[in-house]
XYZ file of C-alpha atoms in Angstrom:
70
model
C -0.006 0.001 -0.005
C 1.275 3.481 -0.818
C 2.925 5.184 2.146
C 1.540 8.605 1.169
C -1.859 7.495 2.469
C -0.700 6.654 6.005
C -1.017 8.243 9.429
C 0.826 7.560 12.663
C -1.560 7.554 15.616
C -0.623 7.603 19.307
C -3.272 5.555 21.095
C -3.417 2.408 23.183
C -5.894 -0.050 24.637
C -9.585 0.543 24.084
C -8.928 3.818 22.292
C -6.777 1.997 19.722
C -9.464 -0.688 19.326
C -12.039 2.044 18.700
C -9.830 3.638 16.042
C -9.328 0.284 14.333
C -13.119 -0.086 14.195
C -13.469 3.378 12.692
C -10.757 2.637 10.113
C -12.604 -0.547 9.151
C -15.889 1.372 8.832
C -14.311 4.066 6.630
C -12.578 1.536 4.371
C -15.687 -0.620 4.056
C -17.886 2.345 3.151
C -15.385 3.367 0.469
C -14.826 -0.240 -0.640
C -11.082 0.232 -0.108
C -8.367 -1.702 1.634
C -6.612 -0.587 4.761
C -3.927 -1.897 7.091
C -2.413 -1.187 10.446
C 0.947 -2.031 11.954
C 3.257 -0.931 14.715
C 5.475 2.081 14.291
C 8.293 3.395 16.478
C 6.073 6.027 18.101
C 2.547 4.682 17.706
C 0.450 2.744 15.236
C 0.509 3.242 11.466
C -2.873 3.265 9.704
C -2.667 3.062 5.894
C -5.460 3.431 3.367
C -5.667 2.851 -0.389
C -7.069 6.361 -0.901
C -6.120 9.825 0.385
C -9.766 10.704 0.959
C -10.177 7.767 3.354
C -6.976 8.771 5.175
C -8.224 12.327 5.577
C -11.594 11.098 6.862
C -9.754 8.936 9.400
C -7.660 11.957 10.469
C -10.904 13.841 11.205
C -12.101 10.900 13.327
C -8.838 10.984 15.254
C -9.235 14.724 15.861
C -12.833 14.193 17.031
C -11.630 11.581 19.542
C -8.813 13.846 20.711
C -6.109 11.512 19.407
C -2.984 12.980 17.857
C -2.230 11.808 14.321
C 0.657 12.630 12.003
C 0.972 12.255 8.216
C 3.855 10.172 7.036
């Protein structure tokens, strides 16, 4: 998956589980793929489309979770 459609998110526990659920919902609604893996300073969420990544960034902001483009 292209790295330009990825975000690093700093979350743990239930908050991270909630974000994974939201990433799944966004990707399913857009009929796109997504993935998540560990990063040095958080969790990397990658999407097949920039629009889906941006929508996920808004969700992170709404939940008060810091996210960073990579």
